[in-house]
XYZ file of C-alpha atoms in Angstrom:
393
model
C 47.248 94.282 63.916
C 48.231 90.861 65.244
C 51.857 89.824 64.981
C 51.146 86.170 64.285
C 47.795 84.788 63.095
C 46.044 82.274 65.291
C 46.846 78.840 63.986
C 43.644 77.019 64.935
C 40.585 77.156 62.709
C 37.969 78.658 64.969
C 34.788 78.269 62.959
C 35.294 74.663 61.752
C 36.604 73.654 65.169
C 33.579 75.153 66.876
C 31.212 73.155 64.716
C 33.221 69.985 65.251
C 33.283 70.437 69.017
C 29.563 71.204 69.184
C 28.772 68.046 67.233
C 31.182 65.961 69.272
C 29.690 67.087 72.557
C 26.277 65.850 71.497
C 27.399 62.740 69.613
C 27.266 59.132 70.731
C 30.590 57.564 71.785
C 30.815 55.883 68.398
C 31.298 59.317 66.837
C 34.744 59.588 68.387
C 37.801 59.049 66.203
C 37.925 55.275 65.593
C 41.710 55.418 65.414
C 41.850 56.480 69.044
C 41.622 54.004 71.951
C 38.081 54.000 73.318
C 37.515 54.735 77.009
C 36.668 51.564 78.905
C 33.509 51.305 80.995
C 32.994 55.080 81.339
C 30.506 56.555 83.748
C 28.094 58.984 82.084
C 28.236 62.604 83.132
C 25.860 65.527 83.013
C 25.811 67.368 79.667
C 27.462 70.745 79.551
C 25.152 73.731 80.037
C 24.787 75.920 76.957
C 27.077 78.896 76.450
C 24.618 81.263 78.113
C 23.003 79.205 80.845
C 21.496 80.486 84.064
C 20.484 77.607 86.344
C 17.163 78.152 88.126
C 17.366 79.191 91.789
C 18.588 76.331 93.929
C 19.719 74.262 90.956
C 23.256 73.714 89.818
C 25.210 71.347 87.618
C 26.065 68.139 89.454
C 28.345 65.513 87.986
C 30.946 67.081 85.730
C 31.126 70.527 87.361
C 32.711 72.016 90.465
C 31.244 75.208 91.943
C 33.250 78.385 92.446
C 31.707 80.522 95.160
C 31.564 84.314 95.031
C 34.054 86.311 97.047
C 33.154 87.590 100.493
C 34.718 90.872 99.336
C 33.655 91.314 95.700
C 35.250 93.985 93.535
C 32.630 96.683 93.061
C 31.866 97.482 89.442
C 30.089 100.820 89.132
C 27.420 101.292 86.479
C 28.497 104.454 84.707
C 27.213 104.029 81.166
C 28.061 106.716 78.669
C 27.562 107.093 74.923
C 30.301 105.489 72.834
C 30.374 106.370 69.154
C 32.615 103.618 67.809
C 33.527 103.407 64.143
C 36.517 101.734 62.528
C 37.757 100.639 59.127
C 37.983 96.963 58.201
C 38.539 95.503 54.724
C 38.296 99.023 53.329
C 34.829 99.612 54.833
C 33.760 101.873 57.664
C 32.011 99.773 60.290
C 30.305 100.320 63.629
C 30.315 98.543 66.967
C 26.587 97.808 66.689
C 27.142 96.139 63.336
C 30.034 94.083 64.675
C 28.052 92.847 67.671
C 25.153 91.826 65.428
C 27.330 90.102 62.819
C 29.187 88.035 65.395
C 26.090 86.956 67.333
C 27.288 88.576 70.544
C 25.169 87.648 73.568
C 27.128 89.518 76.210
C 29.378 92.554 75.892
C 30.899 94.490 78.785
C 33.329 97.407 78.642
C 35.158 98.620 81.752
C 36.871 101.954 82.205
C 38.721 100.987 85.357
C 35.924 99.827 87.663
C 33.270 101.716 85.740
C 30.961 99.737 83.468
C 30.653 102.232 80.628
C 28.910 99.887 78.178
C 26.981 96.664 78.771
C 24.643 94.825 76.427
C 22.991 91.407 76.455
C 20.977 89.573 73.810
C 18.938 86.540 74.929
C 20.925 86.758 78.176
C 21.321 88.945 81.269
C 24.088 90.118 83.565
C 23.392 86.968 85.638
C 23.824 84.555 82.717
C 26.684 82.093 82.912
C 28.726 81.970 79.726
C 31.007 79.125 78.659
C 34.575 80.386 78.551
C 36.041 77.793 76.235
C 39.783 78.550 75.973
C 39.531 81.816 77.889
C 40.077 79.359 80.760
C 43.692 78.923 79.670
C 44.549 82.402 80.967
C 43.087 81.482 84.380
C 45.337 78.419 84.402
C 48.304 80.636 83.570
C 47.431 82.794 86.581
C 47.300 79.682 88.776
C 50.783 78.665 87.593
C 52.108 82.145 88.366
C 50.623 82.118 91.851
C 52.017 78.648 92.596
C 55.412 79.832 91.355
C 55.233 82.927 93.536
C 54.269 80.847 96.572
C 57.168 78.451 96.026
C 55.024 75.418 95.282
C 56.541 75.411 91.796
C 60.291 75.985 91.855
C 60.815 77.118 88.265
C 58.927 77.106 84.993
C 62.052 75.565 83.493
C 61.447 72.447 85.566
C 60.390 69.391 83.565
C 56.702 68.705 84.100
C 57.618 65.200 85.242
C 59.079 66.757 88.402
C 55.476 67.393 89.447
C 53.791 64.661 87.409
C 56.070 61.592 87.424
C 53.125 59.698 85.940
C 54.017 61.304 82.594
C 57.436 59.631 82.444
C 57.697 57.730 79.188
C 54.972 59.780 77.500
C 55.419 62.539 74.944
C 55.470 64.986 77.852
C 58.530 63.363 79.442
C 61.174 66.063 79.940
C 58.988 68.892 78.582
C 59.368 72.068 80.639
C 56.518 74.005 82.178
C 57.741 76.945 80.084
C 57.162 75.027 76.865
C 53.692 73.992 78.037
C 52.884 77.621 78.828
C 54.029 78.879 75.429
C 52.422 76.022 73.455
C 55.669 74.431 72.386
C 55.488 70.991 74.006
C 56.332 68.946 70.917
C 53.242 66.770 71.337
C 51.861 65.249 68.139
C 48.527 67.057 68.217
C 45.899 68.414 65.842
C 43.756 70.915 67.756
C 40.763 70.702 65.435
C 40.675 66.898 65.371
C 41.891 66.038 68.873
C 39.962 68.442 71.096
C 36.543 66.964 70.191
C 37.812 63.495 71.110
C 39.073 64.799 74.454
C 35.711 66.458 75.160
C 33.800 63.288 74.328
C 36.086 61.173 76.492
C 35.818 63.614 79.416
C 32.037 63.797 79.118
C 31.945 60.005 79.367
C 33.981 60.072 82.558
C 37.300 58.945 81.092
C 40.161 60.393 83.199
C 42.018 63.056 81.271
C 45.354 62.144 82.940
C 45.114 58.814 81.126
C 44.738 60.646 77.830
C 47.737 62.830 78.698
C 49.827 59.712 79.325
C 48.955 58.425 75.845
C 50.302 61.491 74.017
C 53.316 60.984 71.733
C 56.251 63.224 70.859
C 55.962 64.668 67.371
C 58.746 67.284 67.261
C 61.415 68.900 69.409
C 59.919 70.935 72.297
C 60.760 74.623 72.350
C 61.290 74.927 68.602
C 57.908 76.111 67.326
C 54.375 77.160 68.303
C 51.570 74.603 68.116
C 48.299 75.417 69.881
C 47.618 72.309 72.005
C 44.840 72.304 74.571
C 46.059 69.250 76.433
C 49.182 71.268 77.342
C 46.946 73.432 79.503
C 45.198 70.458 81.071
C 48.637 69.165 82.075
C 49.522 72.571 83.548
C 46.357 72.553 85.675
C 47.078 68.992 86.766
C 50.657 69.989 87.665
C 49.379 72.898 89.792
C 47.084 70.507 91.656
C 49.912 68.077 92.342
C 52.414 70.791 93.261
C 50.047 72.466 95.724
C 48.357 69.351 97.063
C 44.808 70.563 96.448
C 42.377 69.946 93.562
C 42.697 72.531 90.831
C 39.174 73.916 91.269
C 39.866 74.340 95.005
C 43.079 76.157 94.187
C 41.226 78.460 91.777
C 38.636 79.152 94.466
C 41.184 79.887 97.188
C 43.792 81.727 95.135
C 41.861 83.431 92.327
C 38.070 83.433 92.522
C 37.834 84.588 96.133
C 40.850 86.927 96.384
C 40.159 88.505 92.973
C 36.728 89.570 94.219
C 34.439 87.638 91.900
C 30.820 88.568 92.415
C 28.795 85.493 91.443
C 28.771 81.739 91.704
C 30.419 80.001 88.767
C 31.356 76.485 87.714
C 34.479 74.781 86.399
C 34.067 71.668 84.292
C 35.780 68.415 85.173
C 36.176 65.011 83.573
C 33.816 63.397 86.117
C 36.846 61.716 87.669
C 37.787 64.759 89.715
C 40.202 66.370 87.252
C 39.486 69.988 86.314
C 39.388 70.819 82.616
C 41.805 73.714 83.020
C 42.001 74.236 79.268
C 38.338 75.197 78.998
C 34.960 75.257 80.642
C 34.557 78.036 83.165
C 30.860 78.985 83.337
C 30.721 82.511 84.699
C 29.095 85.893 84.241
C 30.595 88.426 81.901
C 31.049 90.774 84.829
C 33.280 88.211 86.536
C 35.226 87.631 83.352
C 35.645 91.415 83.321
C 36.880 91.324 86.922
C 39.576 88.876 85.828
C 40.635 91.264 83.071
C 40.619 94.116 85.589
C 42.839 92.047 87.880
C 45.464 91.918 85.124
C 44.947 95.551 84.157
C 45.771 96.413 87.784
C 48.987 94.386 87.815
C 47.465 91.405 89.613
C 45.863 93.419 92.430
C 42.234 93.448 93.570
C 40.759 95.304 96.547
C 44.249 96.082 97.815
C 45.400 92.461 97.613
C 48.205 91.146 95.401
C 46.442 88.121 93.929
C 48.708 87.295 90.981
C 52.360 88.333 91.318
C 52.926 91.544 89.368
C 56.023 89.997 87.827
C 53.914 87.134 86.468
C 51.327 89.483 84.994
C 54.107 91.283 83.128
C 55.955 88.102 82.192
C 52.931 86.178 80.931
C 51.625 89.007 78.743
C 54.777 89.593 76.705
C 56.167 87.467 73.852
C 57.236 84.092 75.190
C 59.357 82.877 72.270
C 61.112 84.209 69.160
C 59.070 81.801 67.021
C 55.792 83.428 68.062
C 55.770 87.074 69.075
C 51.988 87.021 69.341
C 51.661 84.623 72.279
C 52.679 84.932 75.914
C 52.025 82.367 78.604
C 48.450 81.401 77.619
C 47.587 84.959 76.545
C 47.303 86.282 72.964
C 49.263 89.478 72.293
C 48.809 92.519 70.061
C 51.461 94.810 68.583
C 50.241 97.777 70.632
C 50.608 96.085 74.028
C 46.991 94.921 74.330
C 46.447 91.244 75.149
C 43.511 88.878 75.422
C 42.202 85.608 76.780
C 40.518 84.042 73.776
C 38.070 81.168 73.414
C 36.359 79.167 70.712
C 33.630 80.974 68.818
C 34.690 84.486 69.762
C 34.825 84.531 73.568
C 37.217 87.284 74.708
C 38.641 89.055 77.705
C 40.574 91.942 76.155
C 42.931 94.086 78.237
C 44.258 97.427 76.983
C 46.873 98.722 79.459
C 47.555 101.904 77.470
C 43.886 102.881 77.458
C 43.003 101.450 80.899
C 40.146 99.432 79.394
C 38.819 95.862 79.693
C 36.402 94.393 77.131
C 34.492 91.113 77.480
C 32.593 89.398 74.682
C 30.545 86.190 74.911
C 28.639 84.485 72.152
C 26.937 81.277 71.076
C 27.907 81.787 67.444
C 30.794 79.996 65.799
C 31.767 83.193 63.985
C 34.663 84.706 65.885
C 35.007 87.896 63.855
C 38.600 87.243 62.841
C 40.792 90.294 62.374
C 37.730 92.508 62.614
C 37.636 91.797 66.344
C 41.044 93.407 66.800
C 39.979 96.476 64.814
C 36.677 96.770 66.695
C 38.179 96.330 70.161
C 41.026 98.733 69.509
C 38.454 101.315 68.414
C 36.331 100.693 71.520
C 39.312 101.087 73.855
C 40.420 104.291 72.118
C 36.902 105.743 72.293
C 36.596 104.952 76.006
C 39.897 106.713 76.642
C 38.867 109.678 74.467
C 35.535 110.140 76.208
C 37.196 109.790 79.596
C 39.618 112.560 78.724
C 36.804 114.724 77.379
C 34.787 114.289 80.564
C 37.817 115.095 82.705
C 38.584 118.213 80.697
C 34.995 119.487 80.717
C 34.551 122.559 82.943
C 32.525 122.086 86.097
C 28.973 123.450 85.962
């Protein structure tokens, strides 16, 4: 079971965000300063959206091109009889997938796809990552640190973003941004919809970051704050001298062997929304999980420093043993990239398994997800062992 419960209300937040994304500007919080003279942007594609051939999102999205050397995922489906107990009831994987409105579900045993299912979608569908993106941003920070573009995660963010001097972020370390302990006065459920509306109207997110106020002492508690991750992505761009989406392309998407074209949302002013908004296939989300399962290596290349993979997927602070550097942690050593509405990339190092779940529903599954995924990973490992032990015929 999880050490520390997630502190953001997934289902209400999902509904709020969905409404905010489709609302007129007047629907934004009237207590917030309104963006001035914004340029309209293209609406976000739905969670499972496959653009027609030759078409792609324009304003508001940057493309990520597939790798010239994609990681091969082998189709090796095998029966998985998954049952588990939750709330005193015996449940099944099929029931869980139906209850949580799962549109895409992929299970990897190493590079083998042992289970794959889509509902109203296909393996080519692009799914909205929501906050799963935060774990990609963590990887980008680790790579920039390994390359020497970032000197230390204990540096104040203003070393890389002097524009934040005088804001609530002034003096906050990269470490405290990574572990969601920035001290910013922030309410995730109320503030994220405003940020999405502002970004969709073309208001520069750096300006919103500059407006943030200090609410408490950084490094003293956990407070899930999406704008922390935007600031991290912005800092990577400034530290490396290239736009964040370009950095992701050059340092992650290509070297990690992604197999399909994807998109990364921006605020229509050129700033990547590193806290959310990758649109990618479930197989490529699975490749990212596999990258971490393999210690940051893909196709013989060290993409993310192995030390960063280990460091970012262990407890980052005594006040929250269930969170690393933009990864959620389990007691048994499993960890996951988690997004609004139940999006997951789940990595089980002990079992050698990666699980990806994508959905349009606002029902995340709660603690049942942990029980279901732990049972899936254990069953994959059990069937692998049984197949290995079976005598040759």
